[in-house]
Short mmCIF file of C-alpha atoms and ligand atoms in Angstrom, two decimals:
data_model
loop_
_atom_site.label_atom_id
_atom_site.label_comp_id
_atom_site.label_asym_id
_atom_site.label_seq_id
_atom_site.Cartn_x
_atom_site.Cartn_y
_atom_site.Cartn_z
CA UNK A 1 -0.13 0.19 0.04
CA UNK A 2 1.82 3.94 -0.67
CA UNK A 3 1.66 5.80 1.86
CA UNK A 4 1.37 9.56 1.57
CA UNK A 5 4.15 12.09 2.67
CA UNK A 6 2.69 15.23 3.80
CA UNK A 7 5.23 16.52 5.79
CA UNK A 8 4.82 19.13 8.66
CA UNK A 9 6.07 23.25 8.77
CA UNK A 10 6.32 23.68 11.98
CA UNK A 11 7.60 20.94 14.03
CA UNK A 12 8.41 21.06 17.66
CA UNK A 13 11.27 21.78 19.91
CA UNK A 14 12.80 18.06 21.01
CA UNK A 15 11.68 17.39 25.33
CA UNK A 16 13.86 17.71 27.98
CA UNK A 17 14.63 13.70 27.96
CA UNK A 18 15.36 14.40 31.73
CA UNK A 19 12.52 15.04 32.46
CA UNK A 20 10.04 12.91 30.40
CA UNK A 21 6.90 11.28 31.77
CA UNK A 22 4.22 8.64 30.07
CA UNK A 23 1.95 10.40 27.32
CA UNK A 24 1.93 13.64 27.62
CA UNK A 25 4.81 14.05 23.98
CA UNK A 26 3.77 13.16 21.18
CA UNK A 27 5.47 13.43 17.73
CA UNK A 28 5.37 16.07 14.23
CA UNK A 29 3.78 13.39 12.74
CA UNK A 30 0.51 10.42 12.88
CA UNK A 31 0.01 8.12 10.19
CA UNK A 32 -3.79 7.00 9.33
CA UNK A 33 -5.05 4.54 6.65
CA UNK A 34 -8.80 5.07 6.90
CA UNK A 35 -11.88 1.58 5.69
CA UNK A 36 -14.85 1.98 3.99
CA UNK A 37 -16.80 -1.19 3.66
CA UNK A 38 -16.53 -2.32 0.06
CA UNK A 39 -13.35 -0.83 -0.37
CA UNK A 40 -11.11 -1.77 2.18
CA UNK A 41 -8.26 -0.76 4.46
CA UNK A 42 -7.35 2.66 2.22
CA UNK A 43 -5.75 6.44 1.95
CA UNK A 44 -2.32 5.06 3.68
CA UNK A 45 -1.17 8.56 4.98
CA UNK A 46 1.57 10.22 7.62
CA UNK A 47 0.22 13.44 8.03
CA UNK A 48 1.78 16.23 10.73
CA UNK A 49 -0.04 15.92 14.36
CA UNK A 50 -3.14 16.94 14.87
CA UNK A 51 -6.77 17.38 16.51
CA UNK A 52 -8.51 14.84 13.82
CA UNK A 53 -12.34 15.92 13.02
CA UNK A 54 -14.83 13.23 13.38
CA UNK A 55 -18.87 13.66 13.02
CA UNK A 56 -20.30 13.39 16.32
CA UNK A 57 -22.49 11.55 15.43
CA UNK A 58 -19.06 8.77 15.19
CA UNK A 59 -20.46 5.24 17.00
CA UNK A 60 -16.97 5.39 18.29
CA UNK A 61 -17.45 8.21 20.46
CA UNK A 62 -21.28 5.61 21.63
CA UNK A 63 -20.84 2.51 21.23
CA UNK A 64 -16.96 2.08 22.44
CA UNK A 65 -16.38 0.47 19.33
CA UNK A 66 -12.52 0.94 19.79
CA UNK A 67 -9.21 -1.13 20.15
CA UNK A 68 -6.05 0.20 20.79
CA UNK A 69 -2.49 -1.92 21.13
CA UNK A 70 0.76 -0.15 23.21
CA UNK A 71 4.21 -1.23 21.94
CA UNK A 72 7.71 0.81 22.00
CA UNK A 73 10.37 1.95 19.89
CA UNK A 74 14.05 1.60 22.49
CA UNK A 75 17.46 3.42 21.37
CA UNK A 76 19.97 1.14 22.02
CA UNK A 77 23.70 2.78 22.30
CA UNK A 78 24.61 2.33 18.94
CA UNK A 79 22.13 4.60 17.70
CA UNK A 80 19.46 1.95 16.89
CA UNK A 81 16.40 1.41 16.61
CA UNK A 82 14.70 -1.47 18.15
CA UNK A 83 10.89 -3.56 17.69
CA UNK A 84 10.79 -5.81 21.25
CA UNK A 85 8.21 -8.66 18.95
CA UNK A 86 5.25 -5.73 17.04
CA UNK A 87 4.52 -8.94 15.05
CA UNK A 88 2.49 -9.75 18.67
CA UNK A 89 1.46 -6.29 18.54
CA UNK A 90 -0.36 -6.38 14.86
CA UNK A 91 -1.71 -9.74 15.43
CA UNK A 92 -3.11 -9.52 19.29
CA UNK A 93 -4.21 -6.26 17.91
CA UNK A 94 -6.69 -8.45 14.51
CA UNK A 95 -7.94 -10.85 17.51
CA UNK A 96 -9.12 -7.90 19.12
CA UNK A 97 -10.41 -6.37 15.96
CA UNK A 98 -12.60 -9.51 15.87
CA UNK A 99 -14.38 -9.71 18.98
CA UNK A 100 -15.51 -5.97 18.07
CA UNK A 101 -16.38 -6.62 14.63
CA UNK A 102 -13.98 -4.33 13.21
CA UNK A 103 -12.52 -5.34 9.88
CA UNK A 104 -8.87 -7.53 10.09
CA UNK A 105 -5.72 -5.63 8.78
CA UNK A 106 -2.49 -6.70 7.00
CA UNK A 107 -0.43 -7.34 9.88
CA UNK A 108 2.68 -6.76 7.73
CA UNK A 109 1.12 -3.18 5.93
CA UNK A 110 0.66 -2.27 9.66
CA UNK A 111 4.51 -3.56 10.39
CA UNK A 112 5.73 -1.46 7.32
CA UNK A 113 3.80 1.68 7.38
CA UNK A 114 4.45 2.04 11.05
CA UNK A 115 8.45 0.76 10.17
CA UNK A 116 7.36 4.40 7.55
CA UNK A 117 6.03 6.04 9.72
CA UNK A 118 9.68 6.20 12.23
CA UNK A 119 11.63 6.28 9.88
CA UNK A 120 10.49 9.73 9.47
CA UNK A 121 10.04 10.72 13.71
CA UNK A 122 14.06 8.85 14.26
CA UNK A 123 14.97 11.59 16.10
CA UNK A 124 11.83 11.15 18.07
CA UNK A 125 13.15 8.03 19.90
CA UNK A 126 15.00 9.18 23.38
CA UNK A 127 18.61 8.19 23.27
CA UNK A 128 18.89 8.45 27.99
CA UNK A 129 18.88 5.17 29.48
CA UNK A 130 16.15 3.49 30.43
CA UNK A 131 13.91 6.02 28.21
CA UNK A 132 11.84 4.58 24.18
CA UNK A 133 9.18 5.70 22.16
CA UNK A 134 5.56 4.83 23.30
CA UNK A 135 3.70 3.16 19.86
CA UNK A 136 0.10 3.78 20.08
CA UNK A 137 -2.22 2.27 16.95
CA UNK A 138 -5.51 2.27 16.78
CA UNK A 139 -8.77 1.99 15.59
CA UNK A 140 -11.77 4.09 16.10
CA UNK A 141 -15.52 3.78 14.40
CA UNK A 142 -16.03 7.00 12.16
CA UNK A 143 -19.11 5.56 11.40
CA UNK A 144 -22.46 8.71 12.09
CA UNK A 145 -24.72 6.70 13.09
CA UNK A 146 -27.00 6.45 15.28
CA UNK A 147 -27.82 2.73 16.42
CA UNK A 148 -26.48 -0.20 17.86
CA UNK A 149 -23.99 -1.75 14.50
CA UNK A 150 -20.84 -2.90 13.48
CA UNK A 151 -19.77 0.11 11.93
CA UNK A 152 -19.27 0.21 8.47
CA UNK A 153 -16.08 3.09 8.03
CA UNK A 154 -12.72 2.89 10.50
CA UNK A 155 -9.84 5.18 11.31
CA UNK A 156 -6.99 3.31 11.54
CA UNK A 157 -3.29 5.42 13.62
CA UNK A 158 -0.47 5.44 15.35
CA UNK A 159 0.86 8.47 17.76
CA UNK A 160 4.33 7.98 19.52
CA UNK A 161 5.33 9.96 22.59
CA UNK A 162 7.88 10.74 24.35
CA UNK A 163 8.35 8.33 27.74
CA UNK A 164 11.19 8.66 30.08
CA UNK A 165 12.15 5.97 32.56
CA UNK A 166 9.94 3.65 34.23
CA UNK A 167 12.01 3.47 37.05
CA UNK A 168 13.87 7.19 38.12
CA UNK A 169 15.55 5.85 40.84
CA UNK A 170 16.08 1.80 40.97
CA UNK A 171 13.24 -0.76 40.77
CA UNK A 172 10.80 -0.05 43.91
CA UNK A 173 8.16 -3.42 44.68
CA UNK A 174 5.12 -1.53 43.97
CA UNK A 175 1.80 -1.95 46.24
CA UNK A 176 -1.60 -4.18 45.51
CA UNK A 177 -5.22 -4.18 46.44
CA UNK A 178 -6.29 -7.25 46.26
CA UNK A 179 -10.07 -6.01 44.20
CA UNK A 180 -12.96 -7.98 45.83
CA UNK A 181 -15.80 -5.76 45.19
CA UNK A 182 -15.49 -4.43 41.44
CA UNK A 183 -14.94 -6.64 38.79
CA UNK A 184 -12.90 -6.14 34.63
CA UNK A 185 -13.65 -9.02 32.77
CA UNK A 186 -15.76 -11.72 32.39
CA UNK A 187 -14.99 -15.08 30.23
CA UNK A 188 -17.62 -14.74 26.73
CA UNK A 189 -16.87 -10.71 27.35
CA UNK A 190 -13.67 -8.56 26.04
CA UNK A 191 -11.79 -9.46 28.29
CA UNK A 192 -8.56 -10.78 26.39
CA UNK A 193 -8.53 -8.44 23.96
CA UNK A 194 -7.62 -5.20 24.09
CA UNK A 195 -10.06 -2.21 24.08
CA UNK A 196 -11.40 1.26 24.81
CA UNK A 197 -14.48 -0.47 27.20
CA UNK A 198 -11.91 -2.19 29.71
CA UNK A 199 -10.31 -0.48 30.54
CA UNK A 200 -13.15 2.76 31.44
CA UNK A 201 -15.11 -0.34 33.63
CA UNK A 202 -11.84 0.00 35.96
CA UNK A 203 -11.45 3.15 36.46
CA UNK A 204 -13.89 2.83 39.99
CA UNK A 205 -11.25 0.91 41.09
CA UNK A 206 -8.52 2.12 40.50
CA UNK A 207 -9.72 5.34 41.63
CA UNK A 208 -10.52 3.77 45.18
CA UNK A 209 -7.02 2.38 45.98
CA UNK A 210 -5.00 4.72 45.04
CA UNK A 211 -7.33 7.04 46.91
CA UNK A 212 -5.55 4.56 49.51
CA UNK A 213 -2.19 5.09 48.71
CA UNK A 214 -2.42 2.24 46.32
CA UNK A 215 -0.93 1.13 43.07
CA UNK A 216 -3.05 -1.34 41.65
CA UNK A 217 -6.46 -2.78 41.24
CA UNK A 218 -5.04 -6.88 41.76
CA UNK A 219 -8.79 -8.67 39.35
CA UNK A 220 -10.56 -11.48 40.29
CA UNK A 221 -11.84 -13.81 38.55
CA UNK A 222 -15.64 -12.03 37.76
CA UNK A 223 -17.54 -14.79 38.63
CA UNK A 224 -16.16 -16.91 42.14
CA UNK A 225 -14.27 -13.73 43.00
CA UNK A 226 -11.95 -16.87 43.94
CA UNK A 227 -8.99 -16.60 40.75
CA UNK A 228 -6.58 -13.55 40.18
CA UNK A 229 -6.92 -12.11 37.39
CA UNK A 230 -4.10 -9.50 36.59
CA UNK A 231 -2.99 -5.93 37.78
CA UNK A 232 -4.17 -2.98 36.34
CA UNK A 233 -1.84 -3.25 33.32
CA UNK A 234 0.36 -6.18 34.11
CA UNK A 235 -0.29 -9.38 33.81
CA UNK A 236 1.20 -11.02 37.15
CA UNK A 237 3.46 -13.68 38.49
CA UNK A 238 3.84 -15.85 41.59
CA UNK A 239 7.09 -17.96 42.96
CA UNK A 240 4.97 -20.38 45.46
CA UNK A 241 8.76 -22.72 46.20
CA UNK A 242 9.94 -22.64 43.31
CA UNK A 243 7.10 -22.29 41.03
CA UNK A 244 6.69 -20.02 39.21
CA UNK A 245 2.53 -19.85 38.60
CA UNK A 246 0.66 -16.92 36.09
CA UNK A 247 -3.20 -16.88 35.91
CA UNK A 248 -3.81 -19.24 32.07
CA UNK A 249 -5.19 -17.31 29.77
CA UNK A 250 -9.32 -18.68 30.20
CA UNK A 251 -10.20 -15.44 28.43
CA UNK A 252 -10.56 -12.37 30.51
CA UNK A 253 -7.41 -11.82 29.99
CA UNK A 254 -4.52 -10.05 28.57
CA UNK A 255 -2.52 -12.31 26.94
CA UNK A 256 0.59 -9.36 27.58
CA UNK A 257 2.81 -9.75 24.45
CA UNK A 258 5.87 -9.78 28.06
CA UNK A 259 4.01 -12.18 30.04
CA UNK A 260 3.95 -14.89 27.03
CA UNK A 261 7.98 -13.44 26.92
CA UNK A 262 8.59 -13.92 31.05
CA UNK A 263 7.71 -17.62 30.37
CA UNK A 264 9.90 -17.80 27.60
CA UNK A 265 12.22 -17.20 28.85
CA UNK A 266 12.12 -19.19 33.01
CA UNK A 267 11.83 -21.70 30.71
CA UNK A 268 15.05 -21.56 28.72
CA UNK A 269 16.49 -20.88 32.53
CA UNK A 270 15.16 -24.10 32.97
CA UNK A 271 11.96 -22.88 35.58
CA UNK A 272 8.53 -24.79 36.06
CA UNK A 273 6.32 -21.99 34.46
CA UNK A 274 2.52 -23.57 35.21
CA UNK A 275 -0.13 -20.78 33.68
CA UNK A 276 -3.37 -22.13 35.65
CA UNK A 277 -5.95 -21.22 37.73
CA UNK A 278 -4.71 -19.80 41.15
CA UNK A 279 -6.89 -18.17 43.23
CA UNK A 280 -6.45 -16.17 46.28
CA UNK A 281 -6.17 -17.71 48.17
CA UNK A 282 -3.02 -20.07 47.84
CA UNK A 283 -0.92 -16.64 47.76
CA UNK A 284 -1.99 -15.71 50.80
CA UNK A 285 -1.92 -19.27 52.57
CA UNK A 286 1.51 -19.56 51.04
CA UNK A 287 2.46 -15.83 52.98
CA UNK A 288 1.50 -17.55 55.29
CA UNK A 289 3.28 -20.86 55.64
CA UNK A 290 6.27 -18.81 54.42
CA UNK A 291 6.32 -20.99 50.60
CA UNK A 292 6.06 -17.26 48.17
CA UNK A 293 8.91 -16.07 46.99
CA UNK A 294 7.69 -13.36 45.26
CA UNK A 295 6.05 -11.66 43.26
CA UNK A 296 5.87 -9.50 40.50
CA UNK A 297 3.71 -8.07 37.81
CA UNK A 298 4.93 -7.66 33.50
CA UNK A 299 3.39 -5.16 30.53
CA UNK A 300 5.08 -3.05 27.70
CA UNK A 301 5.37 -0.06 29.98
CA UNK A 302 6.91 -0.94 33.23
CA UNK A 303 8.36 -4.12 31.40
CA UNK A 304 9.38 -6.95 35.19
CA UNK A 305 7.93 -4.25 38.49
CA UNK A 306 7.87 -6.71 41.67
CA UNK A 307 5.50 -6.90 44.34
CA UNK A 308 5.90 -5.49 47.76
CA UNK A 309 2.81 -5.29 49.56
CA UNK A 310 -0.72 -7.25 48.91
CA UNK A 311 -3.82 -6.90 50.89
CA UNK A 312 -6.65 -9.01 50.34
CA UNK A 313 -9.23 -7.55 52.20
CA UNK A 314 -8.41 -7.25 56.42
CA UNK A 315 -5.29 -8.83 55.62
CA UNK A 316 -1.74 -7.01 54.33
CA UNK A 317 1.04 -9.11 53.11
CA UNK A 318 4.19 -7.93 52.14
CA UNK A 319 6.60 -10.11 49.66
CA UNK A 320 10.42 -11.35 50.13
CA UNK A 321 11.17 -7.92 52.62
CA UNK A 322 9.76 -5.55 49.86
CA UNK A 323 12.82 -6.18 48.00
CA UNK A 324 12.62 -6.75 44.51
CA UNK A 325 13.46 -11.11 44.19
CA UNK A 326 16.62 -12.81 41.83
CA UNK A 327 14.63 -14.08 39.86
CA UNK A 328 12.39 -11.68 38.74
CA UNK A 329 15.75 -9.06 38.93
CA UNK A 330 17.06 -11.68 36.51
CA UNK A 331 14.17 -11.29 33.99
CA UNK A 332 14.10 -7.37 34.19
CA UNK A 333 17.66 -7.54 32.93
CA UNK A 334 17.35 -10.66 30.17
CA UNK A 335 13.61 -8.59 28.84
CA UNK A 336 15.92 -4.74 29.90
CA UNK A 337 19.11 -6.06 27.76
CA UNK A 338 17.32 -6.97 24.69
CA UNK A 339 14.48 -4.13 23.73
CA UNK A 340 17.43 -1.74 24.55
CA UNK A 341 19.71 -4.15 22.01
CA UNK A 342 22.37 -4.50 25.05
CA UNK A 343 22.70 -7.95 25.08
CA UNK A 344 22.37 -11.12 22.83
CA UNK A 345 19.32 -11.86 21.42
CA UNK A 346 18.77 -15.76 21.52
CA UNK A 347 14.93 -16.03 20.46
CA UNK A 348 15.39 -13.48 18.22
CA UNK A 349 12.70 -10.32 19.68
CA UNK A 350 14.20 -7.55 18.47
CA UNK A 351 13.72 -5.65 15.13
CA UNK A 352 15.96 -3.44 13.74
CA UNK A 353 13.57 -0.22 12.09
CA UNK A 354 16.17 0.73 9.26
CA UNK A 355 15.47 3.72 8.85
CA UNK A 356 18.75 4.69 6.47
C1 LIG B 1 -4.40 -5.21 30.90
C2 LIG B 1 -3.43 -5.71 31.05
N1 LIG B 1 -2.97 -6.36 30.95
C3 LIG B 1 -1.72 -7.05 31.01
C4 LIG B 1 -0.77 -6.49 29.93
C5 LIG B 1 0.65 -6.04 29.97
O1 LIG B 1 0.78 -6.52 27.87
P1 LIG B 1 1.72 -6.46 27.78
O2 LIG B 1 2.62 -7.03 28.04
O3 LIG B 1 2.03 -7.01 25.89
O4 LIG B 1 1.95 -4.59 27.09
C6 LIG B 1 -0.88 -4.83 28.79
C7 LIG B 1 -0.74 -3.90 28.61
O5 LIG B 1 -0.28 -4.15 27.71
C8 LIG B 1 -2.78 -4.81 30.10
O6 LIG B 1 -3.21 -3.28 29.63
#
């Protein structure tokens, strides 16, 4: 597919890399591809970053027909720009598209068009250790119509945002609140897809957890309210004795790409990793008996985030004395090593964006 390029006439000043936050600054250009029923995906273009015009009746605004992805471009020490398993993000996006009745997209076309955008924006990939360029591909339903049905028109867009190091002063274990009142997803719903609605419904619990000084919420299954699912924007792992356990993907948990990579790395190091149903009771019991060695979340934003404290109803559990455990640390070092091109990449996960 041909991509038309309209360069900006007013390039922005690059931000101070020491002061980058998350998702607040956007680059000079964005990618747009349109979809029209009967015509397919068409009119790919890279244009100056700017607000878009939407009809107030655009269906995404009323019925939440939206999907998105989140990934990063990393700057290696030698200047190369690297992506981490980008094909997995586009594969997952098509799974999300399917669940929301959005037409499938050619995954190769998504990757190639992202590479074109990154070539234009190459100078926006920051250089400081731990910084990266966050990539947000998304699709919105644009048909102007009030009436619940699948839209006949869509916009696929990619916007880019330079982001700061997640851990500025060493890795801080997080405090997690086990949510026993609200639920995020149920089997048969949309938990396995990356759709806006999943995040809208999670806000209430997040606000209440923040008010009590917890970083994130640990979701339990929506039916029995017993089994662990995932944390805000991370999948979770618990090391009980010598077994690393993570909830099985039964339809209500997002299949994280960091989760998948973590399982593959741990297994390659000889650890037993089990994907199964894991009740919060089992974790709290293991903690009480001194068998819970480490707990951590995995996701694109933080890579690996140790869990230092879990609060479930009235019981508080401190894990590994609020310290990052050796397995969590090794995973963090290995994943970030591959992502920033510092270490060998035995699985071929790095994808170099050839900019010249
Ligand atoms: C709900 C949820 N779970 C898990 C993850 C981790 O997924 P990944 O490792 O692909 O970033 C994310 C982040 O995208 C998320 O939003």
